[in-house]
Short mmCIF file of C-alpha atoms in Angstrom, two decimals:
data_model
loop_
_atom_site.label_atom_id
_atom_site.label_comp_id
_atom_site.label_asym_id
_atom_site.label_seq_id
_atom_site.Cartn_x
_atom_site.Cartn_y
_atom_site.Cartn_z
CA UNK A 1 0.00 0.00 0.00
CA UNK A 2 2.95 2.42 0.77
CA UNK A 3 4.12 1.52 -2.59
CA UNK A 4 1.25 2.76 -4.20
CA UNK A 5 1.30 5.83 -2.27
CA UNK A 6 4.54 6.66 -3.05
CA UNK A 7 3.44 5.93 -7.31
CA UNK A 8 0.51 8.32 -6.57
CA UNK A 9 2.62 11.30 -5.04
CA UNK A 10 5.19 10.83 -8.00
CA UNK A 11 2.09 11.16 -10.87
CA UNK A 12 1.04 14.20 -9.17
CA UNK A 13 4.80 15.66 -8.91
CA UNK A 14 5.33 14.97 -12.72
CA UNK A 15 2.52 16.86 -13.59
CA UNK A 16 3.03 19.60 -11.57
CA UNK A 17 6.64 19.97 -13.11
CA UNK A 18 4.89 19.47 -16.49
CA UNK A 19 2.43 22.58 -15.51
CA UNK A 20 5.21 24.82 -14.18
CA UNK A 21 7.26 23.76 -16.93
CA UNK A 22 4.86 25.70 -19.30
CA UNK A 23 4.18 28.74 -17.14
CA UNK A 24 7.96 29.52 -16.76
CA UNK A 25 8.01 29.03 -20.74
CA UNK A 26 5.19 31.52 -21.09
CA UNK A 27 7.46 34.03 -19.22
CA UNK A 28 4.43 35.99 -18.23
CA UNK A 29 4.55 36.11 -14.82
CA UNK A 30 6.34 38.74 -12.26
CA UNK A 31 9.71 37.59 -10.96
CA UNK A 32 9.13 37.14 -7.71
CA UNK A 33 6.57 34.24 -8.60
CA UNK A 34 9.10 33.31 -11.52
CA UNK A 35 11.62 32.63 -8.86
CA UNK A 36 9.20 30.74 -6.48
CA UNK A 37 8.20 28.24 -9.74
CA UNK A 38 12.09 27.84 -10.34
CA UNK A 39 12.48 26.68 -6.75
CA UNK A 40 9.80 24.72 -6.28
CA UNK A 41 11.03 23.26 -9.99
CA UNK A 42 14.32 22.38 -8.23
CA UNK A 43 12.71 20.34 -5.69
CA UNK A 44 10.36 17.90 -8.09
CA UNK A 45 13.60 17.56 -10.47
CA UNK A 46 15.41 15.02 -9.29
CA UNK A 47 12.42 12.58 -7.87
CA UNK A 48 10.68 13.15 -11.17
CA UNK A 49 13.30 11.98 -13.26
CA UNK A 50 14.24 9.15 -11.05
CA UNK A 51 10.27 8.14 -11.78
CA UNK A 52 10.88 7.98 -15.01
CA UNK A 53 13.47 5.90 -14.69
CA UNK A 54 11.70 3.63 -12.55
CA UNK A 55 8.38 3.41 -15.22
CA UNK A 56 10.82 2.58 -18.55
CA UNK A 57 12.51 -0.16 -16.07
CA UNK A 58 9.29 -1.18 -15.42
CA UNK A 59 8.31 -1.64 -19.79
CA UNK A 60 11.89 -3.40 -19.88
CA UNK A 61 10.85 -5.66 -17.31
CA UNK A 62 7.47 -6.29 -19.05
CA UNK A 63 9.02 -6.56 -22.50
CA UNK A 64 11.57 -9.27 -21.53
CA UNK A 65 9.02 -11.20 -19.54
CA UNK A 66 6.64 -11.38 -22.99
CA UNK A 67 10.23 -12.52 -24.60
CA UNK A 68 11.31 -15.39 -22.67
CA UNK A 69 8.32 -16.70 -23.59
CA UNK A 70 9.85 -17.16 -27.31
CA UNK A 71 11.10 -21.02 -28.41
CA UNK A 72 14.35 -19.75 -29.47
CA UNK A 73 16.67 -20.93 -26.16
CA UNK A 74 19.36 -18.02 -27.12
CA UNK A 75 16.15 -15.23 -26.91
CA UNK A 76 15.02 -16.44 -23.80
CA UNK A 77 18.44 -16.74 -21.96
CA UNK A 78 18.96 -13.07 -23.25
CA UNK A 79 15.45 -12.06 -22.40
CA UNK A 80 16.05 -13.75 -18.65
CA UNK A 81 19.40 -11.56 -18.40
CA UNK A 82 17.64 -8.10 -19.65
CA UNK A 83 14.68 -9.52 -17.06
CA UNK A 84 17.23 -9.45 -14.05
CA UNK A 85 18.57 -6.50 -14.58
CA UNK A 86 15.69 -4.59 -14.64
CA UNK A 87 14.74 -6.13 -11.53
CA UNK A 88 17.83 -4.84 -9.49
CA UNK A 89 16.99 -1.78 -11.34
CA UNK A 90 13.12 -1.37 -9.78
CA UNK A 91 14.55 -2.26 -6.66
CA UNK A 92 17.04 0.35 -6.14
CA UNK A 93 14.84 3.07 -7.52
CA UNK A 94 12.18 2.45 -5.22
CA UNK A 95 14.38 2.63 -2.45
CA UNK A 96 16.28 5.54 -3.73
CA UNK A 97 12.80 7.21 -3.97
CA UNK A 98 11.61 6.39 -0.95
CA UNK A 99 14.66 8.55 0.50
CA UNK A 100 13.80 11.24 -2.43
CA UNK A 101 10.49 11.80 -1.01
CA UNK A 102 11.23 12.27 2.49
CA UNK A 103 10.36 15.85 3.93
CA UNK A 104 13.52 17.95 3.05
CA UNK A 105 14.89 20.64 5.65
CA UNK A 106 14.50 24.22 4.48
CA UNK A 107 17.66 25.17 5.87
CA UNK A 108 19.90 22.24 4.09
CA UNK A 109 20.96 24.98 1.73
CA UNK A 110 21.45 27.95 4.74
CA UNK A 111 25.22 29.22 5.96
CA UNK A 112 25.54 28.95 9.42
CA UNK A 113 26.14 31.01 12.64
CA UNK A 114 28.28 28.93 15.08
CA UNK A 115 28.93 29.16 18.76
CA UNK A 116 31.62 26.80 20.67
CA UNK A 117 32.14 27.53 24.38
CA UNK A 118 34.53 25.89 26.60
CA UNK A 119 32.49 24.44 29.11
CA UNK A 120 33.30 22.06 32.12
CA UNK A 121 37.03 21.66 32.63
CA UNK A 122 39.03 24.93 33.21
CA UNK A 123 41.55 25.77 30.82
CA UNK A 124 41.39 22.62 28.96
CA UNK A 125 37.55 23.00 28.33
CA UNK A 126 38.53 26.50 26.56
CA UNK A 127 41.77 24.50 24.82
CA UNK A 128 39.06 21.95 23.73
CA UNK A 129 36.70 24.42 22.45
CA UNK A 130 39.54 26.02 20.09
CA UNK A 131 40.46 22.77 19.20
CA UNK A 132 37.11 22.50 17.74
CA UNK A 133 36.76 25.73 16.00
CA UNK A 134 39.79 24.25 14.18
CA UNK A 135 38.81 21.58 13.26
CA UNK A 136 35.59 22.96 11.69
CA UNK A 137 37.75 25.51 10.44
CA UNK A 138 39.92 22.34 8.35
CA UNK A 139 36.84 21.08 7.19
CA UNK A 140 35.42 24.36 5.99
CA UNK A 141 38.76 25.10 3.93
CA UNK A 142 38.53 21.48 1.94
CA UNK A 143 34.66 22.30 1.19
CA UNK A 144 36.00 25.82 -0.35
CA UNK A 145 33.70 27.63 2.51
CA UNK A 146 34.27 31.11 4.05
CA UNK A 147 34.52 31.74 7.82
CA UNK A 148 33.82 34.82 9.24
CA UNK A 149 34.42 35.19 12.84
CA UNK A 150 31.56 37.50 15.38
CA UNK A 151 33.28 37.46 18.30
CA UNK A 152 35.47 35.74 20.02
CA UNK A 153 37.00 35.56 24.12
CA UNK A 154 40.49 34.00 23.52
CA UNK A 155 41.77 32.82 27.06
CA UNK A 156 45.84 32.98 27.78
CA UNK A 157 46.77 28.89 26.96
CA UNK A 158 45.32 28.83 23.52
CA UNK A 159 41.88 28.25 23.82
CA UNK A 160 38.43 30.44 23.77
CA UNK A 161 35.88 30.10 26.69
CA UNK A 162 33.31 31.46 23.46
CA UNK A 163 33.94 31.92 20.12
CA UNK A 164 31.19 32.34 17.05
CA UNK A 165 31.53 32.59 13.53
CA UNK A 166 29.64 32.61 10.40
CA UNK A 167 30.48 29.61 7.74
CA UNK A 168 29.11 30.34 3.94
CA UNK A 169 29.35 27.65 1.20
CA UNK A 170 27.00 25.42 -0.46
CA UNK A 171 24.67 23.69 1.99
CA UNK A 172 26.65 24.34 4.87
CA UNK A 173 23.70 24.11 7.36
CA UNK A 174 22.98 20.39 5.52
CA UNK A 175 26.46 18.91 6.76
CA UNK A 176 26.38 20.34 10.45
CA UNK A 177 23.60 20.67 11.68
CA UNK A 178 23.91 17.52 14.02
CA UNK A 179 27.00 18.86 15.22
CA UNK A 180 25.02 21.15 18.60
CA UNK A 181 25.42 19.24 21.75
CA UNK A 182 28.29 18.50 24.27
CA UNK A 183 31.86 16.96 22.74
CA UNK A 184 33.86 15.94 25.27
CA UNK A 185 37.52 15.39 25.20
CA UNK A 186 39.54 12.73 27.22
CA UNK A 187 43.40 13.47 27.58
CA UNK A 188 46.09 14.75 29.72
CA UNK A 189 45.98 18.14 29.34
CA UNK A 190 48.94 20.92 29.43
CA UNK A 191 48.32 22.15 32.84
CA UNK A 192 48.51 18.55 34.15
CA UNK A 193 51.55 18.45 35.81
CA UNK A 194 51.39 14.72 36.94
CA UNK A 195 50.62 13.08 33.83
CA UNK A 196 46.63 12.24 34.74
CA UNK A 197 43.92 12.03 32.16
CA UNK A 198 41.28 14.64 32.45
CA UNK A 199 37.64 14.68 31.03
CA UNK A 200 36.88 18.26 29.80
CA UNK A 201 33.41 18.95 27.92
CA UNK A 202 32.89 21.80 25.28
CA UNK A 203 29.57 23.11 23.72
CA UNK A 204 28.48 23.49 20.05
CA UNK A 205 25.42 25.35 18.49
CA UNK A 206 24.78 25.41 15.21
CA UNK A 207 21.83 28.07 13.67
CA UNK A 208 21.09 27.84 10.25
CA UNK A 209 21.30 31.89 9.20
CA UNK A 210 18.06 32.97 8.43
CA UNK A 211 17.66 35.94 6.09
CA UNK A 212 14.08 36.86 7.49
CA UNK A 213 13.76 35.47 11.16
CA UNK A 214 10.00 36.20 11.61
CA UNK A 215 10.67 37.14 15.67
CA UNK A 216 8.89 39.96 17.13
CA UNK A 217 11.56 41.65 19.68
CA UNK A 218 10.42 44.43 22.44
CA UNK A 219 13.37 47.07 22.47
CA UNK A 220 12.43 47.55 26.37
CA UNK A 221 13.13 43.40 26.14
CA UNK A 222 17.40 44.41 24.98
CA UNK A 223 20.09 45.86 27.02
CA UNK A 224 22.52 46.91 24.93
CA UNK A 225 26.04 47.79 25.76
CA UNK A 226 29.34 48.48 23.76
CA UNK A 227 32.58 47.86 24.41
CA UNK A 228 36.01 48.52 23.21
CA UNK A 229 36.91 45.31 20.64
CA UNK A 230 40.21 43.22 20.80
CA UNK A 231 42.24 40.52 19.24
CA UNK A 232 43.75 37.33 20.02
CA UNK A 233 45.51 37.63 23.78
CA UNK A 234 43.27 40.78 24.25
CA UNK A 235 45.41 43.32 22.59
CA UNK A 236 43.08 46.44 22.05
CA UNK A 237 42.42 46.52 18.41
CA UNK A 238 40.02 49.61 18.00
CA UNK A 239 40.18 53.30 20.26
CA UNK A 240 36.56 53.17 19.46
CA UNK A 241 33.64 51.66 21.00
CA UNK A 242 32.77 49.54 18.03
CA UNK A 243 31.85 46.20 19.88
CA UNK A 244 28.54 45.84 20.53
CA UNK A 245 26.88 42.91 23.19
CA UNK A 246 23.17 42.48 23.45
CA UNK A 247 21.00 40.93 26.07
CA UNK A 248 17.65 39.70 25.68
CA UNK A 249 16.62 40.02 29.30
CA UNK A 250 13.58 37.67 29.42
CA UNK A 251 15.07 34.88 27.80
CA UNK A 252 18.93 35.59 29.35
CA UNK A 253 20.38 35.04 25.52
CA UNK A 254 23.12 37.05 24.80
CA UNK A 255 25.21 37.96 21.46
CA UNK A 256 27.94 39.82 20.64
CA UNK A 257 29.98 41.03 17.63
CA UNK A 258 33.22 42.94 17.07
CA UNK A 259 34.10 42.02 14.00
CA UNK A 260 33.26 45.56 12.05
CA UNK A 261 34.81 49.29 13.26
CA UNK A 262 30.90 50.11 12.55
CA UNK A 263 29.22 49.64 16.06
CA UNK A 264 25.99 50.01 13.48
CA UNK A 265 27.39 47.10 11.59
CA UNK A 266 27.96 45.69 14.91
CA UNK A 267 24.49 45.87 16.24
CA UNK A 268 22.90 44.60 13.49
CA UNK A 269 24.81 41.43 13.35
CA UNK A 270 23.99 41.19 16.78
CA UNK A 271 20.43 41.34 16.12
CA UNK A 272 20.57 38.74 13.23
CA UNK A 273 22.21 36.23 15.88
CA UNK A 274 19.74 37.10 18.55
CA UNK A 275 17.07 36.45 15.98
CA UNK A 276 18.19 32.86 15.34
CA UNK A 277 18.84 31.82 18.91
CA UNK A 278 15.09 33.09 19.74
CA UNK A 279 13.74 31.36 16.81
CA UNK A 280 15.45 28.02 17.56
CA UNK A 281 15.07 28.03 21.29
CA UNK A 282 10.91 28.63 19.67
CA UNK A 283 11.26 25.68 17.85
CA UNK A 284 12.87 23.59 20.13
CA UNK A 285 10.01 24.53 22.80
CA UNK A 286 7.49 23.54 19.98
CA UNK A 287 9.45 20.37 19.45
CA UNK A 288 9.00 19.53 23.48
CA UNK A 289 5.25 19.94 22.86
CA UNK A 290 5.50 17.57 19.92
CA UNK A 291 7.13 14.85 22.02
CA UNK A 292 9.26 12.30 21.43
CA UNK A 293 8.42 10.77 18.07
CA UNK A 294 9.67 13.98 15.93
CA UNK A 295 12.89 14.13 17.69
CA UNK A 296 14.36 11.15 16.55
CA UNK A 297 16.96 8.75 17.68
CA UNK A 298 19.92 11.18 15.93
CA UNK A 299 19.38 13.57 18.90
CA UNK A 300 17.81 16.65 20.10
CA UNK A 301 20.74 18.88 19.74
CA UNK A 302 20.47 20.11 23.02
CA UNK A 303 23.72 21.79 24.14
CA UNK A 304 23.54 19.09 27.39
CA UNK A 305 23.70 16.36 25.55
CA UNK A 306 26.88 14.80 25.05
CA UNK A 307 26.92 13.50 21.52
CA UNK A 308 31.00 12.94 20.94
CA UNK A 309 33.61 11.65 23.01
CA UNK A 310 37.05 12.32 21.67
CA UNK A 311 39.37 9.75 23.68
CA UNK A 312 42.98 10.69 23.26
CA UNK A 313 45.02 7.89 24.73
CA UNK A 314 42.92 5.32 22.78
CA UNK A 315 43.15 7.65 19.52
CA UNK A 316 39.47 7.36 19.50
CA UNK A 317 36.66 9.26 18.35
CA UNK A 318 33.09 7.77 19.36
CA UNK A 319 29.50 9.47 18.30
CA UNK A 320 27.33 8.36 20.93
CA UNK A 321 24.14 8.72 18.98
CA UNK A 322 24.52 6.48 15.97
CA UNK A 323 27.15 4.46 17.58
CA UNK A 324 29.76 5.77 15.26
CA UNK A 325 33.43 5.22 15.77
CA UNK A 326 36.90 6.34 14.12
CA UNK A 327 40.13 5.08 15.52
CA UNK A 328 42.02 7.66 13.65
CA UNK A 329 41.60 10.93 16.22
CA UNK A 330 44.61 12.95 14.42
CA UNK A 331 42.77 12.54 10.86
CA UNK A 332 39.27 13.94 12.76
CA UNK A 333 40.76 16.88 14.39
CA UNK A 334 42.28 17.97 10.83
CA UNK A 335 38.77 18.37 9.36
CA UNK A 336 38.41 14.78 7.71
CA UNK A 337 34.68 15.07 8.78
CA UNK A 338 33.32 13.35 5.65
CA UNK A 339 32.52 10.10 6.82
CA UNK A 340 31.20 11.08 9.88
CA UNK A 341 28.37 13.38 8.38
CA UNK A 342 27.69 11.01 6.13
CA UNK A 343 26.83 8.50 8.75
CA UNK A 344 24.75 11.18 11.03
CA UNK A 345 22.93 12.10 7.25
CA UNK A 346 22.03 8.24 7.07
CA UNK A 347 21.23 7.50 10.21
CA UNK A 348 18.88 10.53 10.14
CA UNK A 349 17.53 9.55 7.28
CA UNK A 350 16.92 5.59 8.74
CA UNK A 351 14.87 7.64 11.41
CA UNK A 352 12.90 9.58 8.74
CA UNK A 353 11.94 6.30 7.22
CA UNK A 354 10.79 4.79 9.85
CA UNK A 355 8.91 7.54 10.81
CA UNK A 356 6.97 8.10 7.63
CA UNK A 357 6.47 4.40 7.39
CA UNK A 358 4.50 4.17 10.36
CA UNK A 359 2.24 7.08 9.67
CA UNK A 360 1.33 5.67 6.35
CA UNK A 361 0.69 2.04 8.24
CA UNK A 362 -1.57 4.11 10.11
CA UNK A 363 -3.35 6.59 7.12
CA UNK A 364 -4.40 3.06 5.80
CA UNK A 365 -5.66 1.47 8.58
CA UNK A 366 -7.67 4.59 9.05
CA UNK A 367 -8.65 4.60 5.38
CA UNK A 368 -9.36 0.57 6.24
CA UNK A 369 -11.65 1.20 8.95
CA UNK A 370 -13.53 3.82 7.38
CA UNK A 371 -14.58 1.61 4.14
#
């Protein structure tokens, strides 16, 4: 029954690219619904086509059925062979669909605002956390993205007890996002005189960038203050009060940037990252409401919840929620992140399956009970 579900939504999707096909050939209407059409477009592209390929497999599977039904032994063993293949062929397509039609994130194709704080652990929580910004910084340069940084509070040993930046690129947002929660880091730190292996936990947030955050702020709600900004040890970098940091007193969120000489510049940065961390603490509240079933086994992406242990003496990295493990630490912390978001992507997806499955088993019994 899913299966014909699935063949329903695809005849529907290939005749709505075949209708917005012609409009955007008419060229007759504005551009801003132009560019909506194009988009959606985009979207029904790929699924469409894989149809396609999925109904001629289907007439090559029919024709070479009718064909082994010939008397010539050298047809039929060719028919049987062209029969086979098309087999393997329906099968993988409508799996591949099945992942093809599954409810696609909005923000896949977003930049991101990151935050990484030092957390429990001292010093070598804030050594941790620029450990991190590293090693997203490694992975950023082999993906050809640009990092911008907002603000940063470098501490004396190395580290940052906060630093945020901005990463733009193609789908940045789509590789990691499951990267907000707690990574914590097992090893003997610098400041351990006596050789003993500390555990030291730092935070991640990732916020897709939003370029219109629909979030109604109160002035009265901000405090507002400016500050001189500075550089890496604290070195003053600018005479000027160009550093702006703004608190959203009844939710306690705070932002900061320093990054222009413009405290204008400043303060509108500012509000762009308050902006995102009220809309996702929104729609994580909205997600509570929801329960369980939405959130999914890949996590919650709660800063609490410890998602990655990096284990040092064991040259180990584990991910906690999929079970995911690399015994090559040294290759992780340079950026080699591919594998890993490919396995979080999966996994996520598994979950999506699943999900979707069961609220189809259930549309039909409805539909069932009803007839």
């Amino acid at each position: 029954m899913a299966v014909d579900y699935m063949r329903e939504r695809l005849k529907a999707m290939k005749q709505r690219l075949s209708d917005i096909d012609k409009i955007l050939s008419e060229g007759n209407s504005d551009v801003a619904t132009m560019t909506k059409l194009s988009k959606e477009r985009a979207t029904l592209e790929e699924p469409v086509e894989m149809f396609n390929q999925l109904l001629q497999a289907e007439s090559n599977s029919a024709e070479a059925l009718e064909m082994m039904k010939d008397s010539d032994p050298d047809m039929q063993a060719l028919a049987k062979e062209e029969y086979n293949e098309a087999t393997k062929t329906i099968e993988k397509l409508n799996e591949d669909l099945k992942v093809a039609l599954l409810p696609k994130d909005p923000n896949d194709d977003k930049n991101i605002i990151m935050e990484i704080r030092g957390a429990a652990g001292g010093d070598e929580a804030n050594i941790f956390a620029g450990d991190l910004f590293r090693m997203y910084s490694h992975y950023a340069d082999k993906n050809n993205w640009k990092i911008q940084i907002l603000d940063s509070q470098p501490t004396p040993l190395g580290g940052y007890s906060l630093i945020s930046f901005r990463i733009k690129g193609k789908r940045v947002y789509s590789k990691l996002k499951f990267e907000s929660g707690a990574h914590r880091v097992q090893r003997v730190p610098v400041t351990e005189a006596n050789g003993r292996i500390q555990t030291s936990t730092a935070t991640v947030l990732v916020m897709p960038e939003l370029e219109h955050v629909d979030v109604q702020i109160n002035p009265a709600d901000l405090q507002i203050d400016t500050y001189h900004s500075s550089g890496a040890g604290g070195q003053n970098v600018n005479k000027t009060e160009s550093a702006v940091r703004i608190t959203h007193i009844p939710t306690g969120i705070v932002v900061s940037c320093q990054i222009e000489r413009d405290q204008l510049a400043n303060k509108e940065t500012c509000m762009l990252m308050l902006k995102a961390k009220l809309q996702a603490k929104h729609d994580a509240e909205i997600e509570e409401k929801v329960g369980g079933e939405r959130r999914l086994k890949i996590g919650t992406g709660e800063r609490s919840e410890r998602i990655r242990t990096y284990n040092y003496p064991q040259n180990r990295v584990t991910d906690h929620r999929i079970g995911w493990t690399s015994l090559n630490l040294p290759r992780i912390m340079d950026g080699d992140l591919d594998e890993l978001v490919t396995a979080l992507n999966e996994a996520n997806q598994k979950d999506l399956l699943e999900e979707e499955t069961k609220q189809l088993q259930a549309q039909f019994a409805s539909e069932a009970d009803k007839k």
